[in-house]
Amino acid sequence: MPETPSAPPVATLRLAGRDEVGRTPDWATRPLPPEAREPAAVARLADLLRAHPGTLVLSGAGMSTDSGIPDYRGRDGTRRVMPMQHGEFCASSENRQRYWARSFVGWQRFSRAEPNRGHHAVAALQEAGLLGPVITQNVDGLHQAAGSHDVTELHGTLAEVVCLTCGDRSGREELQARMAAANPGFEERVRGEAPDGSQVSSQIRPDGDVVLPEDAVAGFRLPLCLVCGADTLKPDVVFFGGSVPRERVDACFALTDAAPALLVLGSSLAVMSGLRFVRHAARRGIPVAAVTRGPTRGDEHMALRVDAPLAPTLEQLLRDGAAA
């Protein structure tokens, strides 16, 4: 049995905090200012972007919901599902087996997701000069697929895999092919109804895995590192309880310091790794705005809130900006 990897050194930002399925955090019950839902809110945001060209973007899971990748929370801030924890993944081969079995099935759908109108609007707003670099909390690569540039993937990318034992890196598509060869017919055997009565194939999550019954994963053959033979392959993403690499954190703080303004898109800011940049901007007097449905954990730091669907709002911003 390969030796269980230890957790990496603590870095600046850690995905942690008191959180559980079905729990609605206190910040999510705070009422939004009435002007956040006014039609004029989008016009005010357009004015802010024109006054602060090159505004930094911080995007979250809500950015990709129109691409068929659900977020972890409802509009009321209540957590629907709990993702794999970093310590849980590192603790045992059985936990890694469960993750990779679920991810193997989920990748079939996750990898086919395409950028939605919101992603394309962000790229167009960049091209128009209204928006600048993008910090995304998402791991799906859809901003880049839509044509956005200067994208920092705060939590990593599902398109790459790293061995926690030897550090070797490889592509997710290559690993998918190896898992398919080692587990012929697995997806067909598990496809059907999940314990909650919904279809397994409909259970994709933001980190690319799906819901599978525990007994379904028992026979899944865990992929091994081609370099050292350990079963400690991990998607190159930051799991909850894990740490964002220090150099990436520093780069994001530098982007925030240089930003004329900060625009949050599709994030409740429930996780400190994103909220910290909002707080940092506010402390430095950098205007912060957000377009997302429902309250966010950082609303008290916002100069402007827009509670409206992302894609139509971003497209309206593009029209307003182009007409200016």
GROMACS .gro file of C-alpha atoms in nm:
model
  324
    1MET     CA    1   0.000   0.000   0.000
    2PRO     CA    2   0.151   0.339  -0.097
    3GLU     CA    3   0.234   0.571   0.184
    4THR     CA    4  -0.040   0.824   0.259
    5PRO     CA    5   0.074   1.174   0.160
    6SER     CA    6   0.098   1.446   0.417
    7ALA     CA    7  -0.079   1.777   0.378
    8PRO     CA    8   0.123   2.055   0.208
    9PRO     CA    9   0.265   2.345   0.411
   10VAL     CA   10   0.011   2.604   0.516
   11ALA     CA   11  -0.014   2.889   0.266
   12THR     CA   12  -0.184   3.226   0.281
   13LEU     CA   13  -0.539   3.126   0.195
   14ARG     CA   14  -0.715   2.810   0.308
   15LEU     CA   15  -1.054   2.683   0.198
   16ALA     CA   16  -1.206   2.620   0.536
   17GLY     CA   17  -1.467   2.745   0.775
   18ARG     CA   18  -1.781   2.632   0.951
   19ASP     CA   19  -2.003   2.497   0.679
   20GLU     CA   20  -2.243   2.207   0.641
   21VAL     CA   21  -2.512   2.086   0.407
   22GLY     CA   22  -2.851   2.240   0.477
   23ARG     CA   23  -2.709   2.523   0.690
   24THR     CA   24  -2.795   2.880   0.600
   25PRO     CA   25  -2.521   3.118   0.722
   26ASP     CA   26  -2.620   3.435   0.904
   27TRP     CA   27  -2.492   3.664   0.628
   28ALA     CA   28  -2.726   3.497   0.378
   29THR     CA   29  -3.034   3.617   0.571
   30ARG     CA   30  -2.944   3.986   0.551
   31PRO     CA   31  -3.176   4.187   0.327
   32LEU     CA   32  -3.034   4.341   0.012
   33PRO     CA   33  -3.071   4.714  -0.043
   34PRO     CA   34  -3.383   4.778  -0.257
   35GLU     CA   35  -3.178   4.960  -0.521
   36ALA     CA   36  -2.992   4.634  -0.596
   37ARG     CA   37  -3.298   4.511  -0.788
   38GLU     CA   38  -3.384   4.838  -0.961
   39PRO     CA   39  -3.347   4.851  -1.341
   40ALA     CA   40  -3.124   5.155  -1.291
   41ALA     CA   41  -2.872   4.939  -1.099
   42VAL     CA   42  -2.723   4.809  -1.423
   43ALA     CA   43  -2.689   5.163  -1.558
   44ARG     CA   44  -2.509   5.265  -1.239
   45LEU     CA   45  -2.273   4.972  -1.280
   46ALA     CA   46  -2.205   5.073  -1.640
   47ASP     CA   47  -2.117   5.422  -1.516
   48LEU     CA   48  -1.879   5.270  -1.260
   49LEU     CA   49  -1.702   5.061  -1.526
   50ARG     CA   50  -1.669   5.358  -1.761
   51ALA     CA   51  -1.515   5.558  -1.477
   52HIS     CA   52  -1.281   5.269  -1.388
   53PRO     CA   53  -1.171   5.102  -1.714
   54GLY     CA   54  -0.982   4.778  -1.666
   55THR     CA   55  -1.184   4.676  -1.360
   56LEU     CA   56  -1.060   4.352  -1.204
   57VAL     CA   57  -1.306   4.059  -1.211
   58LEU     CA   58  -1.353   3.801  -0.935
   59SER     CA   59  -1.583   3.525  -1.061
   60GLY     CA   60  -1.747   3.235  -0.881
   61ALA     CA   61  -1.956   2.924  -0.941
   62GLY     CA   62  -2.261   3.125  -1.049
   63MET     CA   63  -2.066   3.220  -1.359
   64SER     CA   64  -2.088   2.863  -1.490
   65THR     CA   65  -2.439   2.755  -1.393
   66ASP     CA   66  -2.573   2.847  -1.738
   67SER     CA   67  -2.313   2.607  -1.880
   68GLY     CA   68  -2.474   2.319  -1.690
   69ILE     CA   69  -2.234   2.315  -1.395
   70PRO     CA   70  -2.439   2.375  -1.077
   71ASP     CA   71  -2.305   2.579  -0.787
   72TYR     CA   72  -2.285   2.451  -0.430
   73ARG     CA   73  -2.545   2.687  -0.286
   74GLY     CA   74  -2.894   2.807  -0.359
   75ARG     CA   75  -2.984   3.174  -0.393
   76ASP     CA   76  -3.054   3.178  -0.019
   77GLY     CA   77  -2.692   3.086   0.058
   78THR     CA   78  -2.778   2.738   0.190
   79ARG     CA   79  -2.518   2.475   0.105
   80ARG     CA   80  -2.668   2.193  -0.100
   81VAL     CA   81  -2.371   1.957  -0.117
   82MET     CA   82  -2.032   1.925   0.053
   83PRO     CA   83  -1.733   1.859  -0.174
   84MET     CA   84  -1.440   1.631  -0.101
   85GLN     CA   85  -1.219   1.768   0.178
   86HIS     CA   86  -0.841   1.787   0.137
   87GLY     CA   87  -0.772   1.591   0.455
   88GLU     CA   88  -1.031   1.333   0.358
   89PHE     CA   89  -0.870   1.283   0.017
   90CYS     CA   90  -0.522   1.243   0.167
   91ALA     CA   91  -0.635   1.014   0.449
   92SER     CA   92  -0.688   0.687   0.266
   93SER     CA   93  -0.683   0.498  -0.062
   94GLU     CA   94  -1.052   0.423  -0.010
   95ASN     CA   95  -1.136   0.794  -0.007
   96ARG     CA   96  -0.932   0.852  -0.322
   97GLN     CA   97  -1.106   0.556  -0.484
   98ARG     CA   98  -1.443   0.713  -0.405
   99TYR     CA   99  -1.336   1.048  -0.546
  100TRP     CA  100  -1.192   0.911  -0.871
  101ALA     CA  101  -1.485   0.678  -0.935
  102ARG     CA  102  -1.724   0.972  -0.905
  103SER     CA  103  -1.495   1.202  -1.102
  104PHE     CA  104  -1.452   0.944  -1.377
  105VAL     CA  105  -1.825   0.944  -1.442
  106GLY     CA  106  -1.862   1.320  -1.390
  107TRP     CA  107  -1.584   1.410  -1.634
  108GLN     CA  108  -1.788   1.280  -1.927
  109ARG     CA  109  -2.029   1.569  -1.880
  110PHE     CA  110  -1.804   1.826  -1.715
  111SER     CA  111  -1.551   1.820  -1.999
  112ARG     CA  112  -1.826   1.886  -2.254
  113ALA     CA  113  -1.943   2.207  -2.083
  114GLU     CA  114  -1.911   2.513  -2.304
  115PRO     CA  115  -1.884   2.884  -2.223
  116ASN     CA  116  -2.220   3.055  -2.180
  117ARG     CA  117  -2.332   3.405  -2.277
  118GLY     CA  118  -2.191   3.543  -1.954
  119HIS     CA  119  -1.841   3.410  -2.025
  120HIS     CA  120  -1.852   3.554  -2.376
  121ALA     CA  121  -1.972   3.890  -2.243
  122VAL     CA  122  -1.682   3.906  -1.996
  123ALA     CA  123  -1.437   3.841  -2.282
  124ALA     CA  124  -1.604   4.111  -2.492
  125LEU     CA  125  -1.598   4.359  -2.202
  126GLN     CA  126  -1.226   4.286  -2.166
  127GLU     CA  127  -1.178   4.353  -2.534
  128ALA     CA  128  -1.367   4.682  -2.497
  129GLY     CA  129  -1.135   4.782  -2.214
  130LEU     CA  130  -1.405   4.804  -1.947
  131LEU     CA  131  -1.284   4.490  -1.770
  132GLY     CA  132  -0.926   4.388  -1.699
  133PRO     CA  133  -0.775   4.068  -1.555
  134VAL     CA  134  -0.996   3.788  -1.421
  135ILE     CA  135  -0.948   3.600  -1.095
  136THR     CA  136  -1.178   3.299  -1.106
  137GLN     CA  137  -1.266   3.064  -0.825
  138ASN     CA  138  -1.388   2.815  -1.086
  139VAL     CA  139  -1.183   2.518  -1.209
  140ASP     CA  140  -1.359   2.463  -1.543
  141GLY     CA  141  -1.149   2.676  -1.782
  142LEU     CA  142  -1.457   2.833  -1.939
  143HIS     CA  143  -1.335   3.192  -1.915
  144GLN     CA  144  -1.034   3.104  -2.129
  145ALA     CA  145  -1.249   2.899  -2.368
  146ALA     CA  146  -1.464   3.208  -2.424
  147GLY     CA  147  -1.158   3.414  -2.515
  148SER     CA  148  -1.077   3.590  -2.189
  149HIS     CA  149  -0.710   3.665  -2.126
  150ASP     CA  150  -0.511   3.734  -1.809
  151VAL     CA  151  -0.711   3.471  -1.618
  152THR     CA  152  -0.582   3.352  -1.279
  153GLU     CA  153  -0.738   3.024  -1.165
  154LEU     CA  154  -0.736   3.078  -0.790
  155HIS     CA  155  -0.837   2.723  -0.704
  156GLY     CA  156  -0.651   2.550  -0.987
  157THR     CA  157  -0.782   2.355  -1.285
  158LEU     CA  158  -0.945   2.017  -1.331
  159ALA     CA  159  -0.768   1.981  -1.666
  160GLU     CA  160  -0.442   1.884  -1.490
  161VAL     CA  161  -0.346   1.614  -1.240
  162VAL     CA  162  -0.059   1.610  -0.990
  163CYS     CA  163   0.092   1.323  -0.790
  164LEU     CA  164   0.109   1.415  -0.422
  165THR     CA  165   0.396   1.170  -0.368
  166CYS     CA  166   0.645   1.258  -0.644
  167GLY     CA  167   0.502   1.578  -0.792
  168ASP     CA  168   0.463   1.445  -1.148
  169ARG     CA  169   0.203   1.630  -1.354
  170SER     CA  170  -0.017   1.497  -1.633
  171GLY     CA  171  -0.330   1.585  -1.827
  172ARG     CA  172  -0.680   1.493  -1.711
  173GLU     CA  173  -0.782   1.359  -2.053
  174GLU     CA  174  -0.488   1.119  -2.047
  175LEU     CA  175  -0.585   1.000  -1.699
  176GLN     CA  176  -0.946   0.960  -1.809
  177ALA     CA  177  -0.835   0.726  -2.087
  178ARG     CA  178  -0.625   0.522  -1.843
  179MET     CA  179  -0.916   0.491  -1.598
  180ALA     CA  180  -1.150   0.387  -1.880
  181ALA     CA  181  -0.908   0.112  -1.986
  182ALA     CA  182  -0.872  -0.010  -1.626
  183ASN     CA  183  -1.246   0.000  -1.557
  184PRO     CA  184  -1.427  -0.122  -1.871
  185GLY     CA  185  -1.804  -0.082  -1.853
  186PHE     CA  186  -1.794   0.101  -1.519
  187GLU     CA  187  -1.996   0.402  -1.631
  188GLU     CA  188  -2.264   0.183  -1.787
  189ARG     CA  189  -2.292  -0.024  -1.469
  190VAL     CA  190  -2.340   0.275  -1.239
  191ARG     CA  191  -2.558   0.487  -1.464
  192GLY     CA  192  -2.909   0.491  -1.321
  193GLU     CA  193  -3.078   0.639  -1.020
  194ALA     CA  194  -2.886   0.801  -0.736
  195PRO     CA  195  -3.004   0.748  -0.375
  196ASP     CA  196  -3.204   1.073  -0.389
  197GLY     CA  197  -3.405   0.943  -0.684
  198SER     CA  198  -3.241   1.160  -0.949
  199GLN     CA  199  -3.032   1.031  -1.236
  200VAL     CA  200  -2.663   0.978  -1.165
  201SER     CA  201  -2.572   1.151  -1.490
  202SER     CA  202  -2.749   1.468  -1.374
  203GLN     CA  203  -2.549   1.503  -1.054
  204ILE     CA  204  -2.244   1.693  -1.184
  205ARG     CA  205  -2.086   1.927  -0.928
  206PRO     CA  206  -1.857   2.230  -0.962
  207ASP     CA  207  -1.550   2.016  -0.895
  208GLY     CA  208  -1.647   1.765  -1.165
  209ASP     CA  209  -1.763   1.463  -0.965
  210VAL     CA  210  -2.109   1.310  -0.934
  211VAL     CA  211  -2.321   1.132  -0.675
  212LEU     CA  212  -2.266   0.755  -0.674
  213PRO     CA  213  -2.388   0.490  -0.429
  214GLU     CA  214  -2.107   0.368  -0.206
  215ASP     CA  215  -2.141   0.007  -0.321
  216ALA     CA  216  -2.097   0.116  -0.682
  217VAL     CA  217  -1.743   0.244  -0.627
  218ALA     CA  218  -1.609  -0.063  -0.443
  219GLY     CA  219  -1.484  -0.229  -0.760
  220PHE     CA  220  -1.335   0.081  -0.920
  221ARG     CA  221  -0.963   0.043  -0.994
  222LEU     CA  222  -0.779   0.346  -0.860
  223PRO     CA  223  -0.534   0.510  -1.104
  224LEU     CA  224  -0.164   0.497  -1.016
  225CYS     CA  225   0.111   0.747  -1.091
  226LEU     CA  226   0.310   0.637  -1.396
  227VAL     CA  227   0.631   0.770  -1.242
  228CYS     CA  228   0.631   0.646  -0.881
  229GLY     CA  229   0.341   0.398  -0.877
  230ALA     CA  230   0.160   0.564  -0.584
  231ASP     CA  231  -0.219   0.592  -0.577
  232THR     CA  232  -0.193   0.958  -0.474
  233LEU     CA  233  -0.294   1.126  -0.800
  234LYS     CA  234  -0.504   1.436  -0.733
  235PRO     CA  235  -0.672   1.688  -0.962
  236ASP     CA  236  -0.470   2.009  -0.958
  237VAL     CA  237  -0.738   2.195  -0.763
  238VAL     CA  238  -0.759   2.323  -0.408
  239PHE     CA  239  -1.001   2.105  -0.214
  240PHE     CA  240  -1.181   2.245   0.089
  241GLY     CA  241  -0.938   2.243   0.379
  242GLY     CA  242  -0.644   2.275   0.138
  243SER     CA  243  -0.427   2.578   0.072
  244VAL     CA  244  -0.396   2.803  -0.229
  245PRO     CA  245  -0.026   2.825  -0.330
  246ARG     CA  246   0.137   3.132  -0.179
  247GLU     CA  247   0.270   3.268  -0.509
  248ARG     CA  248  -0.081   3.256  -0.659
  249VAL     CA  249  -0.225   3.436  -0.359
  250ASP     CA  250   0.043   3.703  -0.378
  251ALA     CA  251  -0.027   3.752  -0.748
  252CYS     CA  252  -0.399   3.800  -0.678
  253PHE     CA  253  -0.329   4.056  -0.405
  254ALA     CA  254  -0.102   4.239  -0.650
  255LEU     CA  255  -0.382   4.240  -0.909
  256THR     CA  256  -0.618   4.378  -0.646
  257ASP     CA  257  -0.373   4.652  -0.545
  258ALA     CA  258  -0.339   4.759  -0.909
  259ALA     CA  259  -0.711   4.745  -0.987
  260PRO     CA  260  -0.912   5.064  -1.045
  261ALA     CA  261  -1.218   4.873  -0.919
  262LEU     CA  262  -1.323   4.517  -0.840
  263LEU     CA  263  -1.630   4.345  -0.986
  264VAL     CA  264  -1.758   4.022  -0.829
  265LEU     CA  265  -1.954   3.799  -1.067
  266GLY     CA  266  -2.160   3.499  -0.959
  267SER     CA  267  -2.010   3.447  -0.616
  268SER     CA  268  -2.164   3.454  -0.270
  269LEU     CA  269  -1.812   3.507  -0.130
  270ALA     CA  270  -1.888   3.236   0.125
  271VAL     CA  271  -1.528   3.112   0.105
  272MET     CA  272  -1.259   3.331   0.258
  273SER     CA  273  -1.021   3.281  -0.034
  274GLY     CA  274  -1.240   3.509  -0.248
  275LEU     CA  275  -1.381   3.732   0.025
  276ARG     CA  276  -1.032   3.832   0.135
  277PHE     CA  277  -0.966   4.018  -0.190
  278VAL     CA  278  -1.293   4.207  -0.153
  279ARG     CA  279  -1.200   4.311   0.200
  280HIS     CA  280  -0.851   4.407   0.083
  281ALA     CA  281  -0.989   4.625  -0.197
  282ALA     CA  282  -1.235   4.796   0.036
  283ARG     CA  283  -0.960   4.873   0.289
  284ARG     CA  284  -0.757   5.036   0.013
  285GLY     CA  285  -1.049   5.248  -0.104
  286ILE     CA  286  -1.093   5.052  -0.429
  287PRO     CA  287  -1.463   5.047  -0.531
  288VAL     CA  288  -1.621   4.702  -0.514
  289ALA     CA  289  -1.935   4.600  -0.702
  290ALA     CA  290  -2.109   4.267  -0.750
  291VAL     CA  291  -2.356   4.105  -0.986
  292THR     CA  292  -2.498   3.791  -0.827
  293ARG     CA  293  -2.831   3.654  -0.709
  294GLY     CA  294  -2.905   3.692  -0.339
  295PRO     CA  295  -2.685   3.824  -0.058
  296THR     CA  296  -2.309   3.781  -0.040
  297ARG     CA  297  -2.083   3.751   0.258
  298GLY     CA  298  -1.911   4.074   0.154
  299ASP     CA  299  -2.211   4.301   0.094
  300GLU     CA  300  -2.100   4.550   0.360
  301HIS     CA  301  -1.789   4.620   0.150
  302MET     CA  302  -1.982   4.687  -0.171
  303ALA     CA  303  -2.018   5.028  -0.329
  304LEU     CA  304  -2.279   4.883  -0.566
  305ARG     CA  305  -2.487   4.564  -0.575
  306VAL     CA  306  -2.687   4.429  -0.867
  307ASP     CA  307  -2.921   4.140  -0.790
  308ALA     CA  308  -2.996   4.013  -1.140
  309PRO     CA  309  -2.914   3.725  -1.376
  310LEU     CA  310  -2.552   3.735  -1.489
  311ALA     CA  311  -2.565   3.686  -1.866
  312PRO     CA  312  -2.834   3.946  -1.949
  313THR     CA  313  -2.673   4.194  -1.710
  314LEU     CA  314  -2.328   4.153  -1.862
  315GLU     CA  315  -2.469   4.182  -2.213
  316GLN     CA  316  -2.648   4.503  -2.111
  317LEU     CA  317  -2.321   4.636  -1.969
  318LEU     CA  318  -2.155   4.560  -2.301
  319ARG     CA  319  -2.424   4.746  -2.493
  320ASP     CA  320  -2.412   5.042  -2.255
  321GLY     CA  321  -2.034   5.051  -2.263
  322ALA     CA  322  -2.018   5.032  -2.641
  323ALA     CA  323  -2.276   5.312  -2.673
  324ALA     CA  324  -2.081   5.546  -2.443
   0.00000   0.00000   0.00000
